[in-house]
PDB file of N, CA and C in Angstrom:
ATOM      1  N   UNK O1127      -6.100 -47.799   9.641  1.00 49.00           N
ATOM      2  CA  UNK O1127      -6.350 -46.422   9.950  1.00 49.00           C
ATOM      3  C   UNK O1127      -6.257 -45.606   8.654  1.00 49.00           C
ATOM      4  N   UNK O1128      -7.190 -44.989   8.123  1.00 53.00           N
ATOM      5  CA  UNK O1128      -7.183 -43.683   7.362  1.00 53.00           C
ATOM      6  C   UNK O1128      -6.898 -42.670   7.447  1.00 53.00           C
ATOM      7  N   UNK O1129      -5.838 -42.261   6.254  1.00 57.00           N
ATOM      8  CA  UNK O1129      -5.205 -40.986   6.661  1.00 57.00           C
ATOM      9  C   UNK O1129      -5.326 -40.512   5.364  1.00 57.00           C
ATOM     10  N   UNK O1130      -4.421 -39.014   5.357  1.00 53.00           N
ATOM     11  CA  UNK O1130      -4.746 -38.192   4.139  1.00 53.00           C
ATOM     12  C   UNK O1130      -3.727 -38.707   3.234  1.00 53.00           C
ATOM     13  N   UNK O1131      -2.759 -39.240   3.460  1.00 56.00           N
ATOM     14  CA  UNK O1131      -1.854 -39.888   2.902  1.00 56.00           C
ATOM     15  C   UNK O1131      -2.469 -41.075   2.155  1.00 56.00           C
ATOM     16  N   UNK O1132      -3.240 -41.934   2.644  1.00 56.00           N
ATOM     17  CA  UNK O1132      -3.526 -42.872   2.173  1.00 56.00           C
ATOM     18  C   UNK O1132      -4.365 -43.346   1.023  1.00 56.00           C
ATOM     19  N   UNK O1133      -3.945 -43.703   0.033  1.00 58.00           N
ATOM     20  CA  UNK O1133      -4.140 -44.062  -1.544  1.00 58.00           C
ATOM     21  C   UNK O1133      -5.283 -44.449  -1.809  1.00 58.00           C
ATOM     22  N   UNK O1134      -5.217 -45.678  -1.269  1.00 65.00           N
ATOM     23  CA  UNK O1134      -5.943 -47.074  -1.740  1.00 65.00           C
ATOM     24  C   UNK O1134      -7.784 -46.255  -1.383  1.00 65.00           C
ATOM     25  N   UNK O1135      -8.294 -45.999  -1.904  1.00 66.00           N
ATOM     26  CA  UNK O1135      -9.873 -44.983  -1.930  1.00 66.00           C
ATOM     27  C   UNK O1135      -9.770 -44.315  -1.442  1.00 66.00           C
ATOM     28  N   UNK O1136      -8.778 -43.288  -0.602  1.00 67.00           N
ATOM     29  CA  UNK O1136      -8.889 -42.207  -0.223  1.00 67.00           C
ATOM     30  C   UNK O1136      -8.611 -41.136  -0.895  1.00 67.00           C
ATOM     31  N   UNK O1137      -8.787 -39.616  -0.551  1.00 70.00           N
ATOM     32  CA  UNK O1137      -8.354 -38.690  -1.196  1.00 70.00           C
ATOM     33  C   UNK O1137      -6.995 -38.202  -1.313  1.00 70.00           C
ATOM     34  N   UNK O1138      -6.476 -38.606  -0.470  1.00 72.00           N
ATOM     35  CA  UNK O1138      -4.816 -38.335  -0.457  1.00 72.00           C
ATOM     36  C   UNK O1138      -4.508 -36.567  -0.541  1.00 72.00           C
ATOM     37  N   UNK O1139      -3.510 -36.576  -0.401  1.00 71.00           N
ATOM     38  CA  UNK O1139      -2.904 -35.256  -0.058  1.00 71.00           C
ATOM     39  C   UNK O1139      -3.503 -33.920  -0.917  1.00 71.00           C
ATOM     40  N   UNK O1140      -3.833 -34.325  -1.899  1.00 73.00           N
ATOM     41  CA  UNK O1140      -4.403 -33.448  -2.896  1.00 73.00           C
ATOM     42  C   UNK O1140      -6.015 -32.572  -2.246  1.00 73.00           C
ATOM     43  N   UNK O1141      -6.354 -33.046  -1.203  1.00 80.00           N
ATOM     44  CA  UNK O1141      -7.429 -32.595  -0.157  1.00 80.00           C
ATOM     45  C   UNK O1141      -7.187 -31.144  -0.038  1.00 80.00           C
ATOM     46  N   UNK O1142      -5.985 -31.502   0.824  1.00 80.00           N
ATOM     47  CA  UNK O1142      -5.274 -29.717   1.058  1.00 80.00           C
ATOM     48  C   UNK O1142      -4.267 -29.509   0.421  1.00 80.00           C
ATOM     49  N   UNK O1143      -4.287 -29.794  -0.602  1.00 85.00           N
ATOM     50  CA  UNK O1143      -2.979 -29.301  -1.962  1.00 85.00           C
ATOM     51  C   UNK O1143      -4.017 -28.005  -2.459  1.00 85.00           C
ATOM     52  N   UNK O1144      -5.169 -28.645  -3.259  1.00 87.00           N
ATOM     53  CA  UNK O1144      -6.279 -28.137  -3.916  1.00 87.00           C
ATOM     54  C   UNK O1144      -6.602 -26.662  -3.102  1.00 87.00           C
ATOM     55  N   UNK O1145      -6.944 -26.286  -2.060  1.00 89.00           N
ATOM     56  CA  UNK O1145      -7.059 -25.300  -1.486  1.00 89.00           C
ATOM     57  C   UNK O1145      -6.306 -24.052  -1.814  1.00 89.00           C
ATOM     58  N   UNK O1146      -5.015 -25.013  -1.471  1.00 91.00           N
ATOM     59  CA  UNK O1146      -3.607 -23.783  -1.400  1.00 91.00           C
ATOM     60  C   UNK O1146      -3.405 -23.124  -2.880  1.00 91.00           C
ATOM     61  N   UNK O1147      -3.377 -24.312  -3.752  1.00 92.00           N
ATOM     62  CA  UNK O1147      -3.529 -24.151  -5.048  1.00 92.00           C
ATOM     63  C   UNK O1147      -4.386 -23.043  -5.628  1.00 92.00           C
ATOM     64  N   UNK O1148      -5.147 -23.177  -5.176  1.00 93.00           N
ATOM     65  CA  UNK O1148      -6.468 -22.223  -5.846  1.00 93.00           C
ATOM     66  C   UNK O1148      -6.520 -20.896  -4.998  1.00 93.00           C
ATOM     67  N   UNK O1149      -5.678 -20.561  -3.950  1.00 95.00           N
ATOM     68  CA  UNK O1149      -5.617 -19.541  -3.226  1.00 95.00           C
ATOM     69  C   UNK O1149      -4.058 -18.856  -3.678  1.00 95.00           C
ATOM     70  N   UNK O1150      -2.961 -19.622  -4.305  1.00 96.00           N
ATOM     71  CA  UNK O1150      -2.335 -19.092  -5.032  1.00 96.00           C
ATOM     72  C   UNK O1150      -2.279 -18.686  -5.840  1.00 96.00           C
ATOM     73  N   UNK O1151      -3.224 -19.325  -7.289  1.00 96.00           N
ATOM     74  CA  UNK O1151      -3.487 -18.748  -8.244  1.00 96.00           C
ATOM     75  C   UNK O1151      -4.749 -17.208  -7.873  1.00 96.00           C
ATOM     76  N   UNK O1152      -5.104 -17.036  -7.247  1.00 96.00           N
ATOM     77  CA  UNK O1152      -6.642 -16.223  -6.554  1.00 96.00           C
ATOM     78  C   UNK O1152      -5.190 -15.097  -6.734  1.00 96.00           C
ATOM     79  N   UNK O1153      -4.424 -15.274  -5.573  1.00 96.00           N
ATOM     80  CA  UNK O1153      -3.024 -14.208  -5.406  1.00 96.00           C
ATOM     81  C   UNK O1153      -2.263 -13.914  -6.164  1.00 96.00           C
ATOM     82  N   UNK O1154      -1.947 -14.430  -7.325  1.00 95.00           N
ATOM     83  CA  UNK O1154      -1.424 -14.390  -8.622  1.00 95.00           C
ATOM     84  C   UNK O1154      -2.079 -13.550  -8.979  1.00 95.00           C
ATOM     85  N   UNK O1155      -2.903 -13.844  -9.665  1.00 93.00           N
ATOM     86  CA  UNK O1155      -3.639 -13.007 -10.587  1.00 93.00           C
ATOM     87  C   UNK O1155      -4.246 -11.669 -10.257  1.00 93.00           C
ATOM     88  N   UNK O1156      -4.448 -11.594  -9.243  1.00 92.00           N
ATOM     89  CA  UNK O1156      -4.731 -10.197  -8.733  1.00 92.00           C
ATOM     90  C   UNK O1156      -3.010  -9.433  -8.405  1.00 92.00           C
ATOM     91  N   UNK O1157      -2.204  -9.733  -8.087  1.00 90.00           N
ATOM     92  CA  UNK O1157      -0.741  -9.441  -7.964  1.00 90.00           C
ATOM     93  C   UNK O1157      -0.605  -8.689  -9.165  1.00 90.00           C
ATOM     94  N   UNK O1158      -0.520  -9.616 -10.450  1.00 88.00           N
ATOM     95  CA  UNK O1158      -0.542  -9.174 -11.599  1.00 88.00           C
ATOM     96  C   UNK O1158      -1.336  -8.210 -12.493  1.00 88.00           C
ATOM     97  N   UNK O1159      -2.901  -7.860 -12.204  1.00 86.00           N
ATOM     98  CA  UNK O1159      -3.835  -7.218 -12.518  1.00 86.00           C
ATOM     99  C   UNK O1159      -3.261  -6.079 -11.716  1.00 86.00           C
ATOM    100  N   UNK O1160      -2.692  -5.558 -10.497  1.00 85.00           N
ATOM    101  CA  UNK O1160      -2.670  -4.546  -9.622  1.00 85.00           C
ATOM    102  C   UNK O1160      -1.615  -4.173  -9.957  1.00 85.00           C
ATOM    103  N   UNK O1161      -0.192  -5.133 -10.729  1.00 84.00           N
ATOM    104  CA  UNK O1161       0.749  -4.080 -11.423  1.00 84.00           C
ATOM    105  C   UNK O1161       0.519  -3.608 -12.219  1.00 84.00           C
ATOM    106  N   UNK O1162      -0.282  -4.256 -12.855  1.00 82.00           N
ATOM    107  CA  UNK O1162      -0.148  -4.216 -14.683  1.00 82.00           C
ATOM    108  C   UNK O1162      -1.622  -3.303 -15.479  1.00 82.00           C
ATOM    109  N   UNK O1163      -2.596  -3.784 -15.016  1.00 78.00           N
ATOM    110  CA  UNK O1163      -3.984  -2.729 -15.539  1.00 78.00           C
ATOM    111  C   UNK O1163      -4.433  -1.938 -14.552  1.00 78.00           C
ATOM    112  N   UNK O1164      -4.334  -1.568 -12.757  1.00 65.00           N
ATOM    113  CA  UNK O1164      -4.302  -0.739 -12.150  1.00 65.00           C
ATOM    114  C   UNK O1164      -3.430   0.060 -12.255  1.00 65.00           C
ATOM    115  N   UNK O1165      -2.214  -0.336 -12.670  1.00 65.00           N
ATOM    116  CA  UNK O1165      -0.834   0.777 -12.134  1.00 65.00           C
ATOM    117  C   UNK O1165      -1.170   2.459 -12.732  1.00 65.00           C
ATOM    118  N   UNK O1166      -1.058   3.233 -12.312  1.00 60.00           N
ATOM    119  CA  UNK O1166      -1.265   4.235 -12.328  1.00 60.00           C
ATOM    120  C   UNK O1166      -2.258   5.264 -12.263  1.00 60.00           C
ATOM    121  N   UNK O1167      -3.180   4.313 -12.560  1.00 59.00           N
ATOM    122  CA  UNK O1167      -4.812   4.857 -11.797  1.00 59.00           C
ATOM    123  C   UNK O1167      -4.919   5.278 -10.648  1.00 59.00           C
ATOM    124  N   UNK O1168      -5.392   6.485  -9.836  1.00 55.00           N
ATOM    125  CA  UNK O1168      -5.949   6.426  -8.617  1.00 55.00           C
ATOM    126  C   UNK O1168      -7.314   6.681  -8.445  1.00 55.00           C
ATOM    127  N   UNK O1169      -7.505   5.831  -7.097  1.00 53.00           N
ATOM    128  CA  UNK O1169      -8.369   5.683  -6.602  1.00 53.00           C
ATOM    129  C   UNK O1169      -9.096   6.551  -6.198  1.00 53.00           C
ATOM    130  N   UNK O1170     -10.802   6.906  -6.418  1.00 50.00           N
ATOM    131  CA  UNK O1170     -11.328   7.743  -6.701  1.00 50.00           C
ATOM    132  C   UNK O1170     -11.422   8.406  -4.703  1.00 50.00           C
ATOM    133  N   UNK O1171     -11.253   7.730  -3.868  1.00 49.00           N
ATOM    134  CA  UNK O1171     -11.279   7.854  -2.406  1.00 49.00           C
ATOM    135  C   UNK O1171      -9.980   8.460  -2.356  1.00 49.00           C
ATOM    136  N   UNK O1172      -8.904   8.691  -2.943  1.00 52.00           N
ATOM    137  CA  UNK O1172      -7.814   8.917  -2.618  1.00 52.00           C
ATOM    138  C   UNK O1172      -7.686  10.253  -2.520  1.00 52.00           C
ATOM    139  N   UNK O1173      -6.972  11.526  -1.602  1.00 52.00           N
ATOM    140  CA  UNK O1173      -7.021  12.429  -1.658  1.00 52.00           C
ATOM    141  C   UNK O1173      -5.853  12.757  -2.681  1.00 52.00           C
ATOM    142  N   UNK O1174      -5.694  13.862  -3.198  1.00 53.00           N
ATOM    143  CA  UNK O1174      -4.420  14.163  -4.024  1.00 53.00           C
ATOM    144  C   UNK O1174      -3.885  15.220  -2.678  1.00 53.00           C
ATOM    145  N   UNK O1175      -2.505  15.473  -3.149  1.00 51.00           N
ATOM    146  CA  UNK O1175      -1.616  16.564  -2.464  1.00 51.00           C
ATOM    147  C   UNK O1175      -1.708  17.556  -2.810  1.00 51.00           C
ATOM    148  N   UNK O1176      -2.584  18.432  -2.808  1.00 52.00           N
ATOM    149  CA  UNK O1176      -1.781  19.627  -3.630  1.00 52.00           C
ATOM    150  C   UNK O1176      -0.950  20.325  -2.411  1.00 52.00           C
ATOM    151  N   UNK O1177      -0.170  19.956  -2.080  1.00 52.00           N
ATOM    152  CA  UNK O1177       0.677  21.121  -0.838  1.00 52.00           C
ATOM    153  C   UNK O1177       1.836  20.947  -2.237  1.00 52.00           C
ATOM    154  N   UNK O1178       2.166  20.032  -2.650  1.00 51.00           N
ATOM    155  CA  UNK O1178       3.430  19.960  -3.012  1.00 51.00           C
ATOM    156  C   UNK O1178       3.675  20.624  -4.423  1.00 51.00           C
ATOM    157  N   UNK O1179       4.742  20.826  -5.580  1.00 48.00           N
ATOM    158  CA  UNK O1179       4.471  21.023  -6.737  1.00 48.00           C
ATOM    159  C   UNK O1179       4.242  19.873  -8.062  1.00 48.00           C
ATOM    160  N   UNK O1180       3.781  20.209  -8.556  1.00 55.00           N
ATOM    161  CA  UNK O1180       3.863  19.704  -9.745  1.00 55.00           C
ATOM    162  C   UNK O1180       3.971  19.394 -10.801  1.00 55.00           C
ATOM    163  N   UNK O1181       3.939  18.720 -12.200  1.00 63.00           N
ATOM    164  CA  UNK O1181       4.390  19.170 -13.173  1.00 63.00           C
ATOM    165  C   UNK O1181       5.529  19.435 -13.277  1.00 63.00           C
ATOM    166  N   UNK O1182       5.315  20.372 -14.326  1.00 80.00           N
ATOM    167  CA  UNK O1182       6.728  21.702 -14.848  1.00 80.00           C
ATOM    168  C   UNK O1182       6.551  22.754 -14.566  1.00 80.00           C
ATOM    169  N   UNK O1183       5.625  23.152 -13.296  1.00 82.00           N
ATOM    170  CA  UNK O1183       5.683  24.443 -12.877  1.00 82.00           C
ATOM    171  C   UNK O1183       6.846  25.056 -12.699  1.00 82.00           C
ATOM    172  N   UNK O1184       7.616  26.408 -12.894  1.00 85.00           N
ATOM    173  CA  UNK O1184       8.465  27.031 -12.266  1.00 85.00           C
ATOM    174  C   UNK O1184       8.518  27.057 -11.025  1.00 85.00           C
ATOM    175  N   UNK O1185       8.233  26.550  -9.760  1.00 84.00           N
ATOM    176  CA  UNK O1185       8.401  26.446  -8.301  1.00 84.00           C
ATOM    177  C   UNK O1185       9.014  24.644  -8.457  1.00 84.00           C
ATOM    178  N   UNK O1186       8.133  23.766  -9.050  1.00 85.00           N
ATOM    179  CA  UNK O1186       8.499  22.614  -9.311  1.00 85.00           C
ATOM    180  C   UNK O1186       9.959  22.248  -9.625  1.00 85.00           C
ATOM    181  N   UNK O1187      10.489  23.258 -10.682  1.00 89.00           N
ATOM    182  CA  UNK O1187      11.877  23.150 -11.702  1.00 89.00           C
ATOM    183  C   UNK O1187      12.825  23.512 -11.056  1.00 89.00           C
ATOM    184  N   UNK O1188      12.492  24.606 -10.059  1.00 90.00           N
ATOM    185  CA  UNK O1188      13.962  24.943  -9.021  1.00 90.00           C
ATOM    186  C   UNK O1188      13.649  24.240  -8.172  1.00 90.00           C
ATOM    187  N   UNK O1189      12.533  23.845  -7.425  1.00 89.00           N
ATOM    188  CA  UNK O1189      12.789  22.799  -6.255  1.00 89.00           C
ATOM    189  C   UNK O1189      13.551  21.316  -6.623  1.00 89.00           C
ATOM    190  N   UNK O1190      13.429  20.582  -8.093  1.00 91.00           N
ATOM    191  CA  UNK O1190      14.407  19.735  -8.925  1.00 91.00           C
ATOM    192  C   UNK O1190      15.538  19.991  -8.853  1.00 91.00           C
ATOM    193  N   UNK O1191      15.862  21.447  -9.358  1.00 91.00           N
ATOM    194  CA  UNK O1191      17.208  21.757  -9.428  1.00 91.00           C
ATOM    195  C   UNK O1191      18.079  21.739  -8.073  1.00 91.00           C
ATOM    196  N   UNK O1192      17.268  22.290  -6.898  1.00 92.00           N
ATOM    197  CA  UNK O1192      17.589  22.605  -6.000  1.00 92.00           C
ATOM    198  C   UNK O1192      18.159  21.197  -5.549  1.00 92.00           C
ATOM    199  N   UNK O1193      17.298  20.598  -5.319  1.00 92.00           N
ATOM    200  CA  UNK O1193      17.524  18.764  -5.008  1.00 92.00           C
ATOM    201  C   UNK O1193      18.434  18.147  -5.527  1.00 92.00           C
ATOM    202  N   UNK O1194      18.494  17.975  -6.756  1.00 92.00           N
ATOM    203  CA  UNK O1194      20.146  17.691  -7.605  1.00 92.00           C
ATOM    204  C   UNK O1194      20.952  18.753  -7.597  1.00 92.00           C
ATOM    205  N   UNK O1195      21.357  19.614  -6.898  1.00 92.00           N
ATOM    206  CA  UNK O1195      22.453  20.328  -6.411  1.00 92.00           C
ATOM    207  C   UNK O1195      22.996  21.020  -7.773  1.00 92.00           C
ATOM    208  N   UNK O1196      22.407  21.255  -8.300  1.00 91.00           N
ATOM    209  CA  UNK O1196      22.361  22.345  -9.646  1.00 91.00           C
ATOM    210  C   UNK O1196      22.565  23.537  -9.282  1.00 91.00           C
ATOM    211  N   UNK O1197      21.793  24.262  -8.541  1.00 91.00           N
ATOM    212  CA  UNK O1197      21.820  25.533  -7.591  1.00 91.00           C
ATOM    213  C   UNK O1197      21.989  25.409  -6.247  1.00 91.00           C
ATOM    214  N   UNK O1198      22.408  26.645  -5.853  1.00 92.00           N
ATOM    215  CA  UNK O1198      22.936  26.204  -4.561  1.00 92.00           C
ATOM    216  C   UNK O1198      21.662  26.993  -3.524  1.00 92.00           C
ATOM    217  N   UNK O1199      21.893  27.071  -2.077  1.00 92.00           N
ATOM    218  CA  UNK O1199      20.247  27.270  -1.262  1.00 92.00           C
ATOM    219  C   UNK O1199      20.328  28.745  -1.528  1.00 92.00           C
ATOM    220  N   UNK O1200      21.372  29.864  -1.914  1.00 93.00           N
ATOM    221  CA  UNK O1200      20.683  31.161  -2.207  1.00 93.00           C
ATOM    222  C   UNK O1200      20.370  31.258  -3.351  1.00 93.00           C
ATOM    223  N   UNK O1201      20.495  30.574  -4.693  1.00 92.00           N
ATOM    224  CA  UNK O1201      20.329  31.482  -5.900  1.00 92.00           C
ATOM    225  C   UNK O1201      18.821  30.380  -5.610  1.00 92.00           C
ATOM    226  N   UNK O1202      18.216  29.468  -4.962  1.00 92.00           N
ATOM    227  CA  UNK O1202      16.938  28.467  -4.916  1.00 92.00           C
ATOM    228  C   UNK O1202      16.176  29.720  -4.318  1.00 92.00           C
ATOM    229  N   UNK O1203      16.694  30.169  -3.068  1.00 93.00           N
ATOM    230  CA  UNK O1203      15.789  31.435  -2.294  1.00 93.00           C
ATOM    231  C   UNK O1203      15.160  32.640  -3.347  1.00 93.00           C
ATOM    232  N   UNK O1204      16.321  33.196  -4.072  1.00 92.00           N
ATOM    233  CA  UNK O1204      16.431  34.385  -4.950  1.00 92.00           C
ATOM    234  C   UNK O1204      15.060  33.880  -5.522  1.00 92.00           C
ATOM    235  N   UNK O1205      15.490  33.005  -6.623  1.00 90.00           N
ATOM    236  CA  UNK O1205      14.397  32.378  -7.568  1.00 90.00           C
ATOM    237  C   UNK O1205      13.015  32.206  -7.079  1.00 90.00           C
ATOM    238  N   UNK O1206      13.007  31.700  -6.125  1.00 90.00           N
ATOM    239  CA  UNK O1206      11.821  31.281  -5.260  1.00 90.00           C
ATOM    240  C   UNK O1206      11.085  32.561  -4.883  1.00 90.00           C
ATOM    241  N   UNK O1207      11.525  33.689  -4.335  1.00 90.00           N
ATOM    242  CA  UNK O1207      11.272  34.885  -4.213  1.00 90.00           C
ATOM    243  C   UNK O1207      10.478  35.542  -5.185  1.00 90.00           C
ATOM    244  N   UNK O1208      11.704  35.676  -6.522  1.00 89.00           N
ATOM    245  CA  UNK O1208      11.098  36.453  -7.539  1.00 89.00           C
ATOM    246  C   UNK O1208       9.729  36.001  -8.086  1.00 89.00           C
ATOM    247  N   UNK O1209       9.450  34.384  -8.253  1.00 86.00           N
ATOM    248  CA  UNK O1209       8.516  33.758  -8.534  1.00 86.00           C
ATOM    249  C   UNK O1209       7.426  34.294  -7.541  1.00 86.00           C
ATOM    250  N   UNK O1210       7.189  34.337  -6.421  1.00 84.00           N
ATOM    251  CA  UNK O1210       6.273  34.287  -5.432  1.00 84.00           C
ATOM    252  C   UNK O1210       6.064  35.308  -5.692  1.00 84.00           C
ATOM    253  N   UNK O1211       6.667  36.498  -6.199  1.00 84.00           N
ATOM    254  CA  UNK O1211       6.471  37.862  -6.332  1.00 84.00           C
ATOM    255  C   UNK O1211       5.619  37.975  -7.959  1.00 84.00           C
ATOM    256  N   UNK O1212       6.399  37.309  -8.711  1.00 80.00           N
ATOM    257  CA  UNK O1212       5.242  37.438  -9.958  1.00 80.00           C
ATOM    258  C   UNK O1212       3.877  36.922 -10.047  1.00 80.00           C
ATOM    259  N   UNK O1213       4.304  35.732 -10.002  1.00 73.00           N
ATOM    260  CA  UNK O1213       2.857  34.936  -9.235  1.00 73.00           C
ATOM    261  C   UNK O1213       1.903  35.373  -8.541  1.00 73.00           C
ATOM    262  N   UNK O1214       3.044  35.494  -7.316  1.00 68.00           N
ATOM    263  CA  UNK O1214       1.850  35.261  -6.382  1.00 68.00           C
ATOM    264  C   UNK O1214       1.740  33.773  -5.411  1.00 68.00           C
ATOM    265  N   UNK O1215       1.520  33.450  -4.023  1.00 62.00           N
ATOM    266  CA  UNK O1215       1.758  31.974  -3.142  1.00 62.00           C
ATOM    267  C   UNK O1215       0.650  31.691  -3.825  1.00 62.00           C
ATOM    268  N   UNK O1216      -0.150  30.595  -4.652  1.00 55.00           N
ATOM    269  CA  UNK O1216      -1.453  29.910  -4.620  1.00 55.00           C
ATOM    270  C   UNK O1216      -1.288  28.650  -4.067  1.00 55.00           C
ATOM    271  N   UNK O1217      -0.685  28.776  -2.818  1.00 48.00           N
ATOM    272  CA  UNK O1217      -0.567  27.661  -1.577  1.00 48.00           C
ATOM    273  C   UNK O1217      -0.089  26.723  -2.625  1.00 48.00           C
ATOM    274  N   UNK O1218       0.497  26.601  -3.676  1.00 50.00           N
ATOM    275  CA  UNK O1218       1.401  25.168  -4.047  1.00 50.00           C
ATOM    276  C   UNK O1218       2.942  25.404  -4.061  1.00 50.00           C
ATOM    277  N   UNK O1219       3.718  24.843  -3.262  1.00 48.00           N
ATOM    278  CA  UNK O1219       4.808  24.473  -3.674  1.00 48.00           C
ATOM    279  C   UNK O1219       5.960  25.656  -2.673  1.00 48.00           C
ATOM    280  N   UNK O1220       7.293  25.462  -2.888  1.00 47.00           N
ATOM    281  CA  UNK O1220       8.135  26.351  -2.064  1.00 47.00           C
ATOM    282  C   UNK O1220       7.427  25.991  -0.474  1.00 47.00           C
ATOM    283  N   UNK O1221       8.565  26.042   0.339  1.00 49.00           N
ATOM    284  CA  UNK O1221       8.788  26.395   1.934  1.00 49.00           C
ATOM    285  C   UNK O1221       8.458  27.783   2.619  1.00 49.00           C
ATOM    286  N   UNK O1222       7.961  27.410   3.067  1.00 42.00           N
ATOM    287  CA  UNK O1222       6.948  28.693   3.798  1.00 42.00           C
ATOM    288  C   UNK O1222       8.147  29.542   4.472  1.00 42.00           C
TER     289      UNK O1222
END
């Protein structure tokens, strides 16, 4: 009886070794390409956020501060205020 095991003119295990093999390396290498020369690119389909802030905007820097407990939630309000008042809301950033 012939099996995949079997040596003597057959193909032996390496039948379905070869597959897996070549579907690991396939997964490798794209693993690695998607940390390493994609990382930080986006994708041109991708929407961006702007609800949120960004940068080093001044709405950005007290909402940081605010978060690491630098300031406390009234002098974040105060600030937040005066800003919205110089500015102006251009729908980015701060709690409605």
């Amino acid at each position: 009886m012939q099996t995949l095991a079997h040596w003597d003119g057959g193909p032996g295990p390496w039948i379905v070794l070869f597959p897996l093999i070549w579907a690991a390396v396939i997964v490798g290498a794209l693993t690695l390409l998607r940390r390493t020369l994609w990382r930080g690119r986006r994708a041109p389909w991708r929407a961006t956020d702007d609800s949120r802030p960004s940068g080093d905007s001044p709405i950005a820097i007290i909402g940081r501060r605010f978060a690491s407990g630098e300031i406390d939630e009234d002098e974040y309000w105060r600030r937040l205020s005066v800003l919205e008042e110089q500015f102006g809301r251009s729908g980015k950033g701060g709690a409605a």
